[in-house]
XYZ file of C-alpha atoms in Angstrom:
679
model
C 74.220 83.880 70.979
C 77.052 82.841 73.423
C 79.887 83.298 71.064
C 78.788 86.931 71.103
C 79.553 87.194 74.920
C 83.359 85.270 74.888
C 84.196 86.943 72.173
C 83.767 90.677 74.228
C 85.114 93.706 72.597
C 86.551 91.595 69.526
C 82.885 90.869 67.375
C 83.561 93.010 64.467
C 79.976 92.984 64.333
C 78.762 93.332 60.589
C 79.266 96.970 58.608
C 76.308 98.206 56.505
C 75.526 101.401 54.679
C 77.523 104.056 52.870
C 80.713 102.507 54.902
C 80.871 99.002 53.645
C 81.640 99.906 50.604
C 85.023 102.618 50.784
C 86.147 99.883 53.618
C 86.127 97.243 51.144
C 87.437 99.492 48.687
C 90.741 99.694 50.842
C 90.628 95.512 52.159
C 90.704 94.110 48.657
C 94.163 93.462 49.123
C 96.796 93.761 51.659
C 100.431 94.306 51.828
C 101.467 92.500 54.546
C 105.896 92.983 54.739
C 107.877 90.789 56.936
C 107.540 86.916 58.346
C 107.582 86.764 62.070
C 105.019 84.868 64.951
C 104.091 88.319 65.212
C 103.276 88.469 61.532
C 101.471 86.146 60.896
C 99.038 86.246 64.223
C 98.040 89.815 62.968
C 97.331 87.972 59.105
C 95.078 86.070 61.199
C 93.600 88.908 63.137
C 92.591 90.468 59.099
C 90.970 87.539 57.578
C 89.311 87.334 60.904
C 88.004 90.662 60.924
C 87.702 91.693 57.804
C 85.643 88.829 56.452
C 83.107 89.413 59.318
C 82.962 93.006 59.300
C 83.960 93.613 55.371
C 82.189 90.133 54.594
C 85.143 89.768 51.948
C 88.072 87.824 52.180
C 91.815 89.891 51.680
C 94.770 88.915 49.458
C 97.376 88.656 51.451
C 100.160 89.767 49.844
C 104.368 91.713 49.198
C 102.577 94.022 46.744
C 103.914 97.230 48.307
C 101.785 98.829 45.097
C 98.373 98.075 47.223
C 95.781 99.644 49.233
C 97.650 99.584 52.462
C 100.688 98.165 53.198
C 100.942 96.638 56.524
C 105.230 96.063 58.325
C 107.960 97.784 60.458
C 110.347 100.808 59.839
C 112.770 98.644 58.150
C 110.852 96.552 55.953
C 109.688 100.317 54.384
C 112.086 102.257 55.088
C 112.333 103.114 51.413
C 108.801 103.308 51.104
C 108.734 106.291 53.884
C 109.207 109.914 53.850
C 111.974 111.066 55.359
C 110.141 113.217 58.008
C 107.810 109.767 58.689
C 111.441 108.606 58.811
C 112.299 110.371 61.695
C 109.028 110.572 63.026
C 108.984 106.672 63.878
C 112.365 106.357 64.347
C 112.378 108.862 67.662
C 109.997 106.373 69.048
C 109.330 104.109 71.484
C 109.940 99.802 70.163
C 106.598 99.961 70.670
C 105.157 103.901 68.551
C 103.626 103.357 65.362
C 102.633 105.184 62.916
C 99.355 104.915 60.591
C 98.250 107.967 58.060
C 96.966 108.107 54.496
C 99.501 109.931 51.508
C 98.547 109.326 48.185
C 95.579 106.669 48.066
C 97.409 104.090 50.452
C 96.603 103.323 53.794
C 100.273 102.620 55.508
C 100.675 101.153 59.417
C 104.464 101.639 60.165
C 105.832 100.105 63.492
C 109.171 100.705 65.386
C 108.842 96.495 65.628
C 106.669 94.401 64.629
C 105.005 94.298 68.423
C 103.893 98.325 67.438
C 102.377 96.894 63.997
C 100.448 93.995 66.002
C 99.592 97.714 67.923
C 98.816 100.337 65.224
C 97.135 96.367 62.970
C 94.546 96.410 65.945
C 94.663 100.473 65.856
C 93.399 100.151 62.237
C 90.926 97.330 62.869
C 89.118 99.754 66.237
C 88.163 102.475 63.978
C 86.631 100.515 61.141
C 84.832 98.562 64.261
C 84.033 102.341 65.780
C 82.909 103.419 62.021
C 85.646 106.623 61.874
C 86.588 107.571 58.663
C 90.474 106.370 57.188
C 91.359 108.144 54.009
C 92.231 111.005 56.066
C 94.067 109.302 58.705
C 97.462 111.049 59.989
C 97.518 109.364 63.546
C 101.043 108.949 65.663
C 100.859 107.030 68.599
C 103.080 105.299 71.662
C 102.614 103.757 74.868
C 103.404 106.612 78.417
C 103.663 103.430 80.139
C 106.824 101.027 79.673
C 105.442 98.546 81.458
C 101.640 97.439 81.184
C 100.701 94.292 83.479
C 98.593 92.181 84.277
C 98.825 89.564 87.518
C 96.860 86.620 87.480
C 96.214 85.131 90.839
C 95.216 81.950 89.305
C 96.158 78.104 91.459
C 96.960 75.098 89.702
C 93.839 73.703 91.575
C 91.613 75.328 88.305
C 91.123 77.955 91.552
C 91.741 81.664 91.145
C 92.039 83.788 94.407
C 89.881 87.131 94.420
C 88.473 85.480 91.112
C 84.769 86.207 90.305
C 84.879 84.608 86.553
C 84.546 80.686 86.864
C 87.594 78.799 86.858
C 91.526 79.468 85.992
C 91.568 79.392 82.102
C 95.507 78.146 82.733
C 95.224 75.753 85.123
C 92.576 72.486 85.822
C 92.533 70.239 88.708
C 96.387 70.444 89.428
C 97.875 70.000 85.878
C 98.362 72.601 83.422
C 95.613 73.223 80.563
C 96.359 70.704 77.449
C 93.641 72.682 75.493
C 95.781 76.428 75.216
C 93.627 78.003 72.366
C 91.602 79.903 75.270
C 94.925 80.976 75.746
C 95.319 82.481 72.298
C 92.104 84.822 72.612
C 93.293 85.740 75.737
C 96.261 86.553 74.485
C 95.187 88.232 71.424
C 92.570 90.394 73.761
C 94.812 91.623 75.870
C 96.964 93.045 72.843
C 94.563 95.100 71.777
C 94.829 97.257 74.140
C 98.187 96.828 74.522
C 99.240 95.156 77.176
C 102.705 94.241 76.906
C 103.143 91.842 80.280
C 101.882 89.311 82.575
C 102.675 86.961 85.391
C 100.183 83.450 85.097
C 100.074 82.259 88.853
C 98.461 83.966 91.703
C 101.527 85.829 94.187
C 100.792 84.084 96.843
C 102.704 81.000 95.746
C 101.804 77.582 97.822
C 103.235 73.866 97.149
C 103.309 72.631 94.732
C 103.044 76.311 92.168
C 106.892 76.357 94.170
C 107.326 73.888 91.022
C 106.699 75.668 88.179
C 110.454 76.931 88.113
C 111.555 73.416 87.652
C 111.486 71.479 84.543
C 108.231 69.422 85.611
C 106.458 72.429 84.699
C 108.069 74.500 82.437
C 107.941 72.255 78.898
C 104.360 73.678 79.115
C 104.982 77.259 80.456
C 106.883 77.731 77.600
C 104.015 76.693 75.301
C 102.393 79.231 77.232
C 104.423 81.812 76.824
C 105.097 81.216 73.324
C 101.734 81.887 72.523
C 102.125 85.449 74.692
C 105.554 86.111 73.097
C 102.963 85.803 69.760
C 100.493 88.728 70.473
C 103.595 90.619 71.925
C 103.034 90.102 75.687
C 105.955 89.041 78.097
C 105.129 85.843 80.372
C 106.394 86.249 84.002
C 105.607 84.044 87.186
C 105.003 84.785 90.780
C 107.623 82.608 93.149
C 108.238 81.420 96.685
C 110.729 83.430 98.264
C 111.196 79.341 100.683
C 111.684 77.611 96.870
C 115.245 76.461 97.206
C 114.005 74.697 100.383
C 110.888 73.831 98.581
C 112.448 72.338 95.407
C 116.140 71.214 96.376
C 115.761 70.901 100.417
C 118.642 73.545 101.317
C 118.374 73.891 104.808
C 118.229 78.474 104.204
C 116.789 80.446 102.047
C 118.842 83.475 103.521
C 119.443 85.591 100.644
C 122.208 86.818 101.637
C 124.370 82.875 101.709
C 126.357 81.889 99.009
C 124.647 78.844 98.676
C 120.870 80.317 97.781
C 122.201 83.136 95.377
C 123.983 79.883 93.426
C 121.074 77.968 93.746
C 118.556 81.271 92.445
C 121.757 81.330 89.727
C 121.491 77.484 88.697
C 117.982 78.065 88.387
C 117.011 81.445 86.606
C 119.240 79.896 84.037
C 117.153 76.407 83.492
C 113.997 79.493 83.018
C 115.858 81.167 79.976
C 117.209 78.172 78.326
C 113.574 76.948 78.220
C 111.729 80.787 78.053
C 114.331 83.217 76.326
C 112.343 85.413 76.373
C 111.162 84.968 79.625
C 110.905 88.517 82.262
C 111.436 87.675 85.156
C 109.611 87.266 89.263
C 106.724 88.760 90.575
C 107.675 88.351 94.173
C 104.858 88.568 97.508
C 107.135 87.709 100.870
C 106.914 89.071 103.761
C 103.586 89.473 104.342
C 100.216 87.567 105.388
C 101.773 84.223 106.201
C 104.316 84.442 102.861
C 108.283 83.782 103.719
C 110.856 86.579 102.933
C 114.476 87.811 104.289
C 112.596 89.132 107.062
C 113.273 85.723 108.377
C 116.739 85.762 108.520
C 116.732 89.302 108.839
C 117.551 90.522 106.405
C 115.036 93.426 104.840
C 113.496 93.637 102.083
C 116.006 95.177 99.372
C 118.549 92.323 100.075
C 115.561 89.236 99.189
C 115.161 91.724 96.185
C 118.915 92.366 94.918
C 119.207 88.490 95.265
C 116.692 87.315 92.812
C 117.884 90.557 90.698
C 121.875 89.354 90.649
C 120.650 86.466 89.467
C 118.379 87.130 86.456
C 120.090 90.576 85.212
C 122.361 88.623 83.334
C 118.645 87.558 81.370
C 118.062 91.458 81.560
C 115.034 89.571 83.339
C 113.305 91.879 86.218
C 112.289 91.026 90.095
C 108.346 92.500 91.084
C 108.848 93.209 94.328
C 105.408 93.795 95.576
C 104.934 96.605 98.553
C 101.669 95.388 100.029
C 103.839 94.060 103.566
C 102.086 94.932 106.992
C 101.692 92.788 110.322
C 98.531 91.229 110.028
C 98.124 90.140 113.346
C 99.235 92.974 114.664
C 96.904 94.872 117.517
C 94.559 97.253 115.034
C 93.233 98.433 119.255
C 97.025 100.130 119.545
C 97.046 103.219 119.089
C 100.513 103.619 117.430
C 99.443 101.120 115.325
C 98.253 101.988 111.246
C 98.527 99.645 108.081
C 97.806 102.146 106.312
C 101.000 103.234 107.049
C 102.976 99.850 106.184
C 104.100 99.575 103.163
C 105.807 103.508 103.031
C 108.120 102.641 106.860
C 108.472 99.399 105.397
C 110.710 100.864 101.635
C 111.276 104.694 101.945
C 114.299 103.803 104.331
C 115.442 100.961 101.584
C 115.643 103.919 98.163
C 118.949 103.420 96.770
C 119.533 100.081 97.347
C 118.095 98.231 95.623
C 119.352 96.800 92.244
C 118.425 98.393 88.897
C 116.826 95.982 87.496
C 114.537 96.040 90.695
C 110.386 97.414 90.833
C 108.560 97.811 93.853
C 104.662 97.371 92.779
C 102.718 99.652 94.993
C 99.047 99.914 95.115
C 97.152 101.899 94.484
C 95.576 103.398 98.169
C 97.178 102.462 101.619
C 94.884 99.750 102.595
C 93.380 97.607 100.342
C 91.504 98.014 96.743
C 88.565 99.582 99.130
C 86.129 102.031 96.299
C 87.548 104.616 98.329
C 90.924 105.822 99.683
C 93.742 108.124 99.513
C 96.567 107.744 96.929
C 99.155 105.808 98.581
C 101.843 108.385 99.453
C 104.996 105.819 98.809
C 104.384 106.339 94.681
C 106.494 108.279 93.916
C 108.418 109.266 97.635
C 111.004 106.867 96.640
C 113.033 108.936 93.376
C 115.949 106.185 93.200
C 113.805 103.298 93.399
C 111.806 102.125 89.658
C 108.110 102.288 90.961
C 105.094 100.355 89.025
C 101.254 101.454 90.762
C 99.038 98.551 90.894
C 95.846 98.074 90.399
C 92.779 96.290 90.568
C 90.875 95.203 87.556
C 89.045 91.863 89.650
C 86.469 93.740 91.846
C 87.106 92.636 95.221
C 86.235 95.353 96.842
C 83.150 97.275 94.740
C 80.863 94.076 93.448
C 83.288 91.049 92.494
C 81.685 91.263 89.643
C 78.224 90.432 90.684
C 77.360 94.456 91.346
C 78.305 97.055 88.278
C 81.334 99.361 89.163
C 83.299 100.465 86.628
C 85.877 101.502 87.504
C 88.191 103.845 85.530
C 87.113 107.044 87.221
C 88.525 105.910 90.054
C 91.753 105.184 88.174
C 92.446 108.204 86.675
C 91.431 109.801 89.929
C 94.106 108.079 91.100
C 96.617 108.730 88.052
C 95.299 112.303 87.885
C 96.523 113.279 92.399
C 99.394 115.587 92.375
C 101.479 114.437 95.250
C 103.774 117.741 94.447
C 106.554 115.161 95.358
C 108.778 117.309 92.844
C 105.980 120.755 93.059
C 102.536 121.640 91.769
C 102.303 118.838 88.835
C 103.788 116.245 90.372
C 101.114 113.509 89.249
C 100.832 109.736 89.673
C 100.551 109.448 86.026
C 103.619 111.433 85.311
C 105.937 109.015 88.187
C 104.387 106.647 86.993
C 105.374 107.139 83.661
C 108.965 107.532 84.766
C 108.492 111.341 83.537
C 109.416 112.570 87.225
C 112.488 110.303 88.973
C 115.317 108.852 86.588
C 113.260 105.325 86.337
C 114.954 102.656 84.280
C 111.727 100.681 84.599
C 107.818 102.125 86.080
C 104.264 101.511 84.569
C 101.214 99.773 85.521
C 100.229 96.356 87.115
C 97.061 94.733 88.198
C 94.633 92.215 89.271
C 92.635 89.995 86.071
C 89.474 89.856 86.479
C 89.049 87.056 84.099
C 87.980 83.587 84.225
C 86.748 80.823 82.236
C 83.075 81.645 82.521
C 81.622 81.520 78.640
C 81.681 85.346 79.125
C 85.243 85.787 80.894
C 84.287 88.314 83.596
C 81.314 86.992 84.351
C 79.409 89.801 84.666
C 79.233 91.054 80.936
C 79.670 94.541 81.560
C 82.568 94.192 83.535
C 84.224 93.768 80.388
C 84.587 97.478 80.510
C 86.481 96.953 83.307
C 88.883 94.942 80.723
C 88.910 96.504 77.802
C 89.434 100.227 80.106
C 92.252 98.864 82.099
C 94.539 98.456 78.352
C 93.602 101.214 76.900
C 94.333 103.933 80.305
C 97.635 102.422 80.520
C 98.182 103.217 76.984
C 97.090 106.363 76.827
C 96.083 107.696 80.470
C 94.769 110.988 79.492
C 91.890 109.214 77.536
C 88.108 109.968 79.647
C 85.714 107.847 81.051
C 83.600 108.601 78.959
C 85.682 107.759 75.251
C 87.228 104.865 76.821
C 83.074 103.581 77.805
C 81.684 104.586 74.458
C 84.835 102.687 73.322
C 84.121 99.150 74.660
C 79.595 99.517 74.250
C 80.199 100.413 70.373
C 83.005 97.297 69.441
C 80.535 94.980 71.889
C 77.360 96.113 71.383
C 77.046 97.374 68.499
C 76.804 100.481 66.563
C 73.525 102.034 68.052
C 72.757 105.138 69.639
C 70.140 104.635 72.547
C 71.834 101.479 73.301
C 75.239 103.179 73.281
C 73.396 105.970 75.490
C 71.200 103.901 78.267
C 74.896 101.555 78.758
C 77.608 104.761 78.694
C 74.961 106.726 81.591
C 74.913 103.751 83.915
C 79.215 102.679 83.527
C 80.326 106.532 83.941
C 77.514 106.389 87.540
C 78.417 103.169 88.292
C 81.080 104.272 90.704
C 79.164 106.955 92.598
C 76.461 104.209 93.318
C 78.359 101.169 94.534
C 79.893 103.464 96.976
C 76.983 105.150 97.928
C 75.079 101.988 99.862
C 78.621 100.860 100.486
C 81.411 102.209 102.674
C 80.634 105.818 103.524
C 83.096 108.788 103.146
C 86.578 106.803 102.732
C 86.117 104.362 105.966
C 86.520 101.541 103.698
C 86.030 97.335 104.790
C 82.338 96.843 106.206
C 82.115 93.689 104.503
C 82.209 90.014 105.798
C 85.727 88.727 106.221
C 87.609 86.487 103.923
C 84.521 86.875 101.828
C 85.112 91.142 101.337
C 81.205 90.649 99.696
C 78.274 92.181 101.232
C 78.274 94.120 104.771
C 79.263 93.493 108.132
C 79.797 96.280 109.729
C 82.212 95.351 112.664
C 83.457 93.211 110.923
C 87.449 93.400 110.722
C 89.765 89.855 108.876
C 91.465 88.712 111.700
C 88.861 88.883 114.330
C 89.592 90.145 117.586
C 91.463 92.857 116.962
C 88.045 94.920 116.703
C 87.130 96.985 113.608
C 88.096 99.332 110.666
C 85.537 101.720 112.062
C 86.019 103.063 115.344
C 82.543 103.644 115.439
C 80.983 104.096 118.986
C 78.637 106.233 120.516
C 79.818 109.392 120.068
C 81.395 109.628 115.897
C 82.978 107.446 114.040
C 86.351 107.608 111.858
C 89.963 106.447 112.059
C 92.353 109.709 113.552
C 95.291 109.630 111.422
C 96.027 112.935 112.005
C 100.024 114.665 113.850
C 98.824 115.820 116.526
C 96.145 112.643 117.999
C 95.994 110.283 115.660
C 98.640 107.834 113.891
C 100.296 110.227 112.372
C 100.024 109.074 108.819
C 99.304 111.726 107.330
C 103.124 112.808 107.916
C 103.676 110.301 104.747
C 102.769 112.576 102.789
C 104.371 115.683 101.437
C 102.576 119.143 101.491
C 100.366 121.008 100.837
C 98.167 117.665 101.278
C 100.190 116.824 104.851
C 98.453 119.716 105.839
C 95.156 119.577 103.539
C 94.441 115.897 105.276
C 95.295 116.548 108.350
C 92.830 119.157 109.090
C 88.722 117.798 108.485
C 88.161 121.350 107.503
C 90.285 121.367 104.756
C 89.846 117.317 103.997
C 88.225 116.058 101.337
C 84.752 115.007 102.287
C 85.265 111.762 100.497
C 88.435 110.787 102.921
C 87.182 112.372 105.902
C 86.383 109.410 108.080
C 89.407 107.555 106.018
C 91.548 110.478 108.578
C 89.112 111.710 111.241
C 87.172 110.351 114.211
C 84.394 112.786 114.198
C 81.354 113.456 116.132
C 77.775 112.287 114.084
C 76.384 115.735 113.857
C 80.437 116.412 112.232
C 78.906 119.104 109.683
C 80.044 117.804 105.926
C 80.676 120.596 102.857
C 77.438 119.951 101.689
C 75.922 121.661 104.786
C 74.730 117.821 105.785
C 76.382 115.737 108.782
C 78.063 112.672 109.187
C 74.984 110.555 110.556
C 72.949 112.138 107.726
C 75.077 111.526 104.667
C 75.349 108.005 106.180
C 71.046 107.566 105.479
C 70.522 109.916 102.621
C 73.479 108.220 101.319
C 72.070 104.448 101.665
C 68.695 105.323 101.106
C 69.985 107.522 97.644
C 72.452 103.789 96.780
C 69.195 101.526 96.885
C 67.161 103.402 94.334
C 69.743 103.880 92.455
C 70.165 100.450 91.837
C 66.108 100.198 90.916
C 66.988 102.688 88.359
C 69.408 100.624 87.203
C 67.987 97.849 86.625
C 65.026 100.029 84.445
C 67.110 100.946 82.156
C 69.051 97.686 81.522
C 65.018 96.359 80.848
C 64.435 99.081 78.255
C 67.125 97.111 76.031
C 65.642 93.897 75.993
C 64.414 94.125 72.493
C 68.368 95.497 71.385
C 70.738 92.975 73.269
C 70.446 89.523 71.944
C 69.140 87.184 74.626
C 72.055 85.702 75.978
C 73.848 89.220 77.394
C 71.000 90.030 78.295
C 70.412 87.872 80.887
C 73.784 87.341 81.810
C 73.021 91.157 83.035
C 69.398 91.130 84.026
C 70.501 89.050 86.514
C 73.164 90.378 87.873
C 71.823 93.658 88.362
C 69.144 91.558 90.743
C 71.402 90.338 92.718
C 72.643 93.926 92.733
C 70.166 94.750 93.600
C 69.269 92.305 97.184
C 73.260 93.434 98.092
C 72.283 97.260 98.002
C 69.121 96.740 99.992
C 71.040 94.964 102.858
C 73.812 97.595 102.835
C 71.267 100.045 103.174
C 69.247 97.783 105.357
C 72.185 97.031 108.065
C 73.913 100.106 107.894
C 71.565 102.758 108.589
C 70.642 100.324 111.166
C 73.363 99.871 112.624
C 74.310 103.112 113.004
C 71.020 104.585 114.063
C 71.928 102.344 116.720
C 74.881 103.167 117.638
C 74.275 107.103 117.103
C 70.524 107.528 118.795
C 70.044 110.098 116.280
C 66.863 109.516 113.883
C 66.659 110.137 109.993
C 65.881 113.871 108.991
C 63.286 113.124 106.723
C 61.767 110.079 108.624
C 62.169 107.134 106.884
C 61.777 103.337 107.780
C 65.022 101.966 109.892
C 64.473 98.581 111.751
């Protein structure tokens, strides 16, 4: 039954009961109009899905009188009412209609790519057992770019990968058998992902040559596969490529020979891959090369690449994860959280229109709890997109269960007040606040070559949820989870109820037994899993939490701290600057307070630390009980996978509980009010 692990949410489980006959009658004949590569994959998907779900092989024709008619607006123009024509003409190129009219079901897209999304929507409705003869759906994505970043390396490893090795590369070569890449493209298209970068943002020696004829023929093959599913391919690049590839003496972005080198290189790429999306760039951070070497700034570096890409409608996605990784963290005037805003805000208006700044959702690094980055929306004249992390680097590494959709929704719903009340992150990255030419959402992928793709079977929900949320941020965490559960495990009320409860509780549970009140980190340096309370990535510069015998937390206030709170617009600036108004769950991110400081719930900080860590461990034990109750309702392979992961999670939670409580008991000298054992 390992194939069930492999197929994730495209199980296409057999339909039975009263729904079957109605679905079968509808799908006896399907009119599929058009003959593009995308239309071919639609045909393939229909055959797979209908055979598995309905036990019939649909007759695929071009008969416009068929019960189901699928095509783009040009192909179906004569069949549509004027009202429907006007409706679809007003949509973006990815918009579609799904409606029932005079005994026929229509899937009509603005383009073939939109038709593909509409077809997957239809198949999802069948998996969810929805009635089709009353459909009247109009859909288009909220976000223009809906991207995944693969951090895969040519040797087959994945930086921050927790699901096996790369599906793209092995042993220093691009994989020969690309069938799994096609399945990955299917999964991504089914949830509306439309862009992917296929190599690590930290581009090392050999990966630099991906933009040369040594690798471009095979990368074209990969691009063609993803293009057939509406997913545009990008490559991460080494900013110093002119030196590394052709031994130029410089990579200075303002030197004519460097500009010409990139112009020639981009032309070569597009000669191989006409549908190429552009470059993802990490520069001048964590020892990666960039324009700082030549006393240039980020706008100089990004614009040079943008000029080379502009004739081909290519884009530069320039990551804002830029900070001095060897800074003295003990210096009051040094604050890694300030870095992105301090670097990029002064450059607003200087970037070319095909440059997009990619900004992590928080100012630090994908912590279980941190504030929203103040840079998002702060640059009115510069395209921006937000970056999430589907890979659970700091949230359990797909050993521990942590359903991340509630966290991402909280970020997207955050009101920046940059343009007054209602200036949410959701609206900013959708391009509805500032006149961005390009915007959207990107995320670090969580897949590898494990049989189930994500290591932890339940971690598939994060990938599924990411796609659904980027398409439509108004979807609820519970709604998304239910969709995933039914498609993945079948229609089973008890199973749905138990897994739903596990998913929706999991973020809070993980936060309970790890770093408290927004302080973050406390993880083993380099590994980023398991507790190390005083751990710091660059060890000689102290800790992130500044705990001493009197208190804990980082002072980021205007008056006595790093001044980070000043990067926010009012009223957030004032709310965060005062411990009395700062939300408790971010208190230690913004303030250094005594251990006996009283939270809004009436507990002291130290008692909150004790209580949440004991509680988190008990909650993980309950997760195990809930899952074990489902043993007879789930196939052995998936049941055992999750059972083993939950056992690992309990070990991890116990270690966190013991170490955190012991550390702060010894640091503060304050006993637990409930007299529980602390070693």
